[in-house]
Amino acid sequence: MPELVLESNGQTWTLDPSRPYTLGRDPQGDIVFDDARVSWRHATVSFNGRSWVIEDHGSTNGTFVQGRRIQQVEIGPGASLHLGNATDGPRLNLSGAAVGQQGPAPYAAQGAGAPGWAQQAAAAQSQAPASQQAVPQQAVPHQAPARPQAPQPDWEQQAAPAFPHQQSAPADQYAQKAPGGGAGAPPVHGDRSPTTFHQFAVGRVMRIGRALENELVVSDLQVSRHHAEFHATPDGRLEIRDLGSHNGTYVNGQPIPKGGSVQLGPADIVGVGHSTFRIVGDRLEEFVDTGEVSFSARHLTVTVDGGKQILKDVSFGVPEKSLIAVIGPSGSGKSTLLKALTGYRPANQGEVLYDNRNLYKQFAELRQRIGLVPQDDILHKELTVKKALKYAAKLRFPADTTAQEREARIDEVLRELKLDIHKEKKVTSLSGGQRKRVSVALELLTKPSLIFLDEPTSGLDPGMDRDVMQLLRGLADDGRTVLVVTHSVAELALCDKLLVMAPGGAVAYFGPPEEALNFFGYDSWADVFSAFENYRDYDWAGRWKGSQHYQMYAADFDSVAPQPVHHMPPPQAIRPPKPQAWGSQLLTLIRRYVSVIASDRGFLLLSVVLPAVLGAVSLPIQHNRGLKVNAAINPQTGLHIPNGTATTVLLILAVGACFAGAANSVRELIKERVIYERERATGLSRSAYLMSKVVVLGAVTLLQGLLVGLIGFSSRDIPDQGVVLGASTLLELCLPIMALGFTSMMVGLVISSLVKTAEKTMPLLVMFAIIQVVFTGCLFTLHGTLGVNEVSYLMPSRWGVAAAGTTLDFNNIAPNTDDPGSTDPLWNHTGGAWTMDMIILILLGAVCGFFVARFLRRHEPEVMRK
């Protein structure tokens, strides 16, 4: 068995083929490199029985042979390689006796790519691990045939995790690590080298921002023009001061108060946009997140009420520039896993590490670096592609970004996704695959490093399915980590890793997709899913953890003990900063909503026709009779003869206003729920969003109420004098109808915030309208009816009709025939009664607004609600 000689920087090592050798910065390793670009455990060199092989262990900066980054490749005398950088990283020259049998030169010496996994596996041993052989044969649903498997050397069984710094320095504890470089330094961006260094001088101020006049210029639209500044004090301490930034300045993952300052210690990490800063001695190290990040989940467990686990001990990890697919049958916890990975619904136990930083505990900062494309489109289909992205950019970027900067970023994303030829088309006119591209484009505006997609190919034909998956492959190759939950198995070969979830929320497989079917022992995924269904009680997770695939691809991430139930930071610490001021967000939302309505001609037409029809319905009702107090006197009782026309007309107009107002809003929140959830996670103000709906829908509803009142009242004989507005009796009668429509619109928003599907809104709308008919007081006497009268005080129609009835003097027009001496105080012909009725009607609308705001909280990421 031949020896191999490695030479680097004047040092020489002679490798014995009987054992493997680890390369990296770990002082306990076999070959140690004191270079920040080399990972802790970077690679391993071993003899596989035929030739020497070097295998990269997911290092941050890579291993390169002849300028090409490799994962695993054969090496031999005459070859050379670099660690950490293709040109100036530590260089290893190889020499020694010829390797193996006579034949062509090794792959590395030829400059060829590494042989595939299948080629290596075919030459490896076929002995399965003892843990897998121990599984009883009768308990296995379908036993895979004997097949060659890669050998499991002793070093891999005993090695530290592929990302060892994640075990030795959890992200939530890095503030306590020692200053300086080496093993004691805080693990910023894993093991990668700083992008640049900045020297500090006593008394110096170093400003950070997007503007060119800053000492530290950060070309990131998430960063304000003048974002923050470092102060070096005479006593040698350093201070970070926020300059009123829009997206916030973070210390150890938590935002500092806007305009506030924090004293920094040697282990503190400062985050500004996609840049991270760390103090090392008298210099400042800057790390720019360019998208090449690692991502891992450790022992994620989700428990719901009653103690039922819907996600069970899920662990996996992926290196940078990876595309990961998650598949599994219904009920396997895929959606729950996605929510746990994104922070929308944090796991009850375990942790999610974004490049070695705890996502749950640093969500306020890291949320800016994560993109999420839900199954439903996250944009308004009525708008053109470019206009939809324009409003999204306006909401997500700081207020001090110029229109030209936003336009440039939008055009850049459109060109990247080949959507520039469709930018002037309405989203609704695009194909399913193109609409999904637009949703991805919206997320790419802020240059996220990690992108999650939920069923992006759902409902697409095979051709579009392939196009979308190729798009995601391209996004990963461009320097992003992409995780996609899918039911489609046609294009899994495009992925780097495949995560298969078993019924009950446990992992059944994680590894290369080309090995998955052989692992399960079936010829097709249909057979695998049938086995999941037919053997639901089988211990799929146990079979996985007893396999050699588990040892190769996931054991490292299970080696860390499960974390206890995580404790969230205080609410004020995790509340996300808002890129735009409240007023700016409100104005942008109003403009977007008006654009959506203006582009929907059907809604515009209905908004005019509906109130016109509702108002006109009252015209045939005894049109020759007025709405004044009837002059006729009943000779027997001496009372006015009731004017049935007035009560009937007012009943129709009031119910019409209720129906029109509620119909305007009853679907608005439910149809935008997915959009709201995503925008809320990126910094949207809940109150600004709600107020935009109130302003726009309120204006539409008030105009409709005015139209209904003018049609219903203007052609009739009404009193000459009102109780509040004097001669403006028509306006005094229209105002209650308008206010009634507005409050009904607010009730519609309550319904829309409560229901789970848009289909449930219509029955509730009809029910609301019928209830309002009963409690107007026009069908039967409410005053004095115990119980019923008190319930009527909660109904908008009761107060709207009462205000108009006050002007018309209903106590005389429609007296209580059962009790002639009894009058309804809400109908008293006085200015005080009219004012009280209107105030309570408006207060009912305000109460509805409060409940809508509370109900909207249920549709926000849980990590933000706590």
mmCIF file of C-alpha atoms in Angstrom, residues 636-769:
data_model
loop_
_atom_site.group_PDB
_atom_site.id
_atom_site.type_symbol
_atom_site.label_atom_id
_atom_site.label_comp_id
_atom_site.label_asym_id
_atom_site.label_seq_id
_atom_site.Cartn_x
_atom_site.Cartn_y
_atom_site.Cartn_z
ATOM 1 C CA GLN A 636 -111.560 57.920 18.528
ATOM 2 C CA THR A 637 -108.071 58.065 20.079
ATOM 3 C CA GLY A 638 -107.029 61.562 19.151
ATOM 4 C CA LEU A 639 -103.630 60.222 18.022
ATOM 5 C CA HIS A 640 -101.872 60.664 14.671
ATOM 6 C CA ILE A 641 -102.563 57.872 12.213
ATOM 7 C CA PRO A 642 -99.291 55.880 11.831
ATOM 8 C CA ASN A 643 -97.347 56.636 8.661
ATOM 9 C CA GLY A 644 -96.376 53.180 7.470
ATOM 10 C CA THR A 645 -94.583 54.554 4.429
ATOM 11 C CA ALA A 646 -91.878 56.231 6.533
ATOM 12 C CA THR A 647 -90.992 53.110 8.530
ATOM 13 C CA THR A 648 -91.042 50.848 5.462
ATOM 14 C CA VAL A 649 -88.848 53.154 3.402
ATOM 15 C CA LEU A 650 -86.373 53.627 6.230
ATOM 16 C CA LEU A 651 -86.269 49.850 6.834
ATOM 17 C CA ILE A 652 -85.340 49.185 3.191
ATOM 18 C CA LEU A 653 -82.725 51.930 3.058
ATOM 19 C CA ALA A 654 -81.156 50.879 6.353
ATOM 20 C CA VAL A 655 -80.936 47.204 5.434
ATOM 21 C CA GLY A 656 -79.565 48.157 2.008
ATOM 22 C CA ALA A 657 -76.831 50.229 3.659
ATOM 23 C CA CYS A 658 -75.997 47.344 6.022
ATOM 24 C CA PHE A 659 -75.758 44.867 3.179
ATOM 25 C CA ALA A 660 -73.722 47.122 0.893
ATOM 26 C CA GLY A 661 -71.270 48.102 3.640
ATOM 27 C CA ALA A 662 -70.663 44.543 4.858
ATOM 28 C CA ALA A 663 -70.432 43.195 1.303
ATOM 29 C CA ASN A 664 -67.637 45.660 0.542
ATOM 30 C CA SER A 665 -65.357 44.301 3.242
ATOM 31 C CA VAL A 666 -66.423 40.774 4.099
ATOM 32 C CA ARG A 667 -63.851 39.182 1.748
ATOM 33 C CA GLU A 668 -61.061 41.751 1.908
ATOM 34 C CA LEU A 669 -58.945 40.346 4.739
ATOM 35 C CA ILE A 670 -59.409 36.660 3.989
ATOM 36 C CA LYS A 671 -58.380 37.046 0.343
ATOM 37 C CA GLU A 672 -55.209 38.919 1.367
ATOM 38 C CA ARG A 673 -54.359 36.769 4.374
ATOM 39 C CA VAL A 674 -51.253 35.172 2.851
ATOM 40 C CA ILE A 675 -50.018 38.575 1.651
ATOM 41 C CA TYR A 676 -50.573 40.082 5.092
ATOM 42 C CA GLU A 677 -48.773 37.232 6.870
ATOM 43 C CA ARG A 678 -45.690 37.622 4.707
ATOM 44 C CA GLU A 679 -45.615 41.424 4.779
ATOM 45 C CA ARG A 680 -46.161 41.478 8.519
ATOM 46 C CA ALA A 681 -43.080 39.291 8.958
ATOM 47 C CA THR A 682 -41.040 41.805 6.945
ATOM 48 C CA GLY A 683 -42.002 44.803 9.068
ATOM 49 C CA LEU A 684 -45.518 45.837 8.024
ATOM 50 C CA SER A 685 -47.463 47.754 10.671
ATOM 51 C CA ARG A 686 -50.685 45.988 11.608
ATOM 52 C CA SER A 687 -52.489 49.226 12.412
ATOM 53 C CA ALA A 688 -51.341 50.855 9.160
ATOM 54 C CA TYR A 689 -52.629 47.893 7.189
ATOM 55 C CA LEU A 690 -55.980 47.950 8.951
ATOM 56 C CA MET A 691 -56.282 51.722 8.648
ATOM 57 C CA SER A 692 -55.658 51.542 4.894
ATOM 58 C CA LYS A 693 -58.644 49.214 4.582
ATOM 59 C CA VAL A 694 -60.770 51.466 6.761
ATOM 60 C CA VAL A 695 -59.870 54.597 4.800
ATOM 61 C CA VAL A 696 -60.412 53.203 1.315
ATOM 62 C CA LEU A 697 -63.401 50.968 2.037
ATOM 63 C CA GLY A 698 -64.839 53.623 4.342
ATOM 64 C CA ALA A 699 -64.712 56.224 1.578
ATOM 65 C CA VAL A 700 -66.400 53.843 -0.866
ATOM 66 C CA THR A 701 -69.052 52.880 1.689
ATOM 67 C CA LEU A 702 -69.805 56.477 2.697
ATOM 68 C CA LEU A 703 -70.320 57.447 -0.941
ATOM 69 C CA GLN A 704 -72.592 54.444 -1.401
ATOM 70 C CA GLY A 705 -74.585 55.418 1.701
ATOM 71 C CA LEU A 706 -74.935 58.956 0.384
ATOM 72 C CA LEU A 707 -76.223 57.619 -2.938
ATOM 73 C CA VAL A 708 -78.701 55.318 -1.192
ATOM 74 C CA GLY A 709 -79.991 58.195 0.963
ATOM 75 C CA LEU A 710 -80.290 60.669 -1.892
ATOM 76 C CA ILE A 711 -82.267 58.229 -4.038
ATOM 77 C CA GLY A 712 -84.500 57.128 -1.166
ATOM 78 C CA PHE A 713 -85.195 60.527 0.444
ATOM 79 C CA SER A 714 -84.825 63.265 -2.146
ATOM 80 C CA SER A 715 -88.030 62.533 -4.080
ATOM 81 C CA ARG A 716 -90.208 62.373 -0.964
ATOM 82 C CA ASP A 717 -91.897 64.955 1.189
ATOM 83 C CA ILE A 718 -89.594 65.209 4.217
ATOM 84 C CA PRO A 719 -89.749 67.559 7.234
ATOM 85 C CA ASP A 720 -88.721 71.136 6.570
ATOM 86 C CA GLN A 721 -86.496 71.337 9.637
ATOM 87 C CA GLY A 722 -84.118 68.831 11.098
ATOM 88 C CA VAL A 723 -83.265 68.519 14.777
ATOM 89 C CA VAL A 724 -79.546 69.242 14.312
ATOM 90 C CA LEU A 725 -78.826 70.652 10.845
ATOM 91 C CA GLY A 726 -81.940 72.801 10.558
ATOM 92 C CA ALA A 727 -82.961 73.285 6.953
ATOM 93 C CA SER A 728 -80.483 70.650 5.727
ATOM 94 C CA THR A 729 -82.914 67.873 6.523
ATOM 95 C CA LEU A 730 -81.899 65.721 3.553
ATOM 96 C CA LEU A 731 -78.279 65.652 4.719
ATOM 97 C CA GLU A 732 -79.401 64.952 8.280
ATOM 98 C CA LEU A 733 -81.303 61.903 7.004
ATOM 99 C CA CYS A 734 -78.430 60.712 4.793
ATOM 100 C CA LEU A 735 -75.792 60.881 7.513
ATOM 101 C CA PRO A 736 -77.277 58.007 9.593
ATOM 102 C CA ILE A 737 -77.494 55.847 6.462
ATOM 103 C CA MET A 738 -73.858 56.609 5.640
ATOM 104 C CA ALA A 739 -72.713 55.919 9.211
ATOM 105 C CA LEU A 740 -74.731 52.696 9.268
ATOM 106 C CA GLY A 741 -73.022 51.540 6.081
ATOM 107 C CA PHE A 742 -69.598 52.404 7.560
ATOM 108 C CA THR A 743 -70.211 50.474 10.776
ATOM 109 C CA SER A 744 -71.541 47.517 8.783
ATOM 110 C CA MET A 745 -68.352 47.655 6.755
ATOM 111 C CA MET A 746 -66.403 47.315 10.010
ATOM 112 C CA VAL A 747 -68.536 44.306 10.950
ATOM 113 C CA GLY A 748 -67.634 42.821 7.574
ATOM 114 C CA LEU A 749 -63.957 43.206 8.449
ATOM 115 C CA VAL A 750 -64.567 41.344 11.716
ATOM 116 C CA ILE A 751 -66.139 38.472 9.772
ATOM 117 C CA SER A 752 -63.291 38.496 7.252
ATOM 118 C CA SER A 753 -60.680 38.308 10.009
ATOM 119 C CA LEU A 754 -62.400 35.371 11.706
ATOM 120 C CA VAL A 755 -63.196 32.950 8.874
ATOM 121 C CA LYS A 756 -60.682 30.459 7.529
ATOM 122 C CA THR A 757 -61.931 30.362 3.938
ATOM 123 C CA ALA A 758 -63.585 32.927 1.676
ATOM 124 C CA GLU A 759 -66.511 30.558 1.051
ATOM 125 C CA LYS A 760 -67.694 30.978 4.637
ATOM 126 C CA THR A 761 -68.156 34.729 4.297
ATOM 127 C CA MET A 762 -71.316 34.673 2.184
ATOM 128 C CA PRO A 763 -73.541 32.740 4.638
ATOM 129 C CA LEU A 764 -72.360 35.023 7.453
ATOM 130 C CA LEU A 765 -73.084 38.091 5.332
ATOM 131 C CA VAL A 766 -76.668 36.949 4.696
ATOM 132 C CA MET A 767 -77.140 36.125 8.373
ATOM 133 C CA PHE A 768 -75.858 39.573 9.380
ATOM 134 C CA ALA A 769 -78.270 41.327 7.005
#
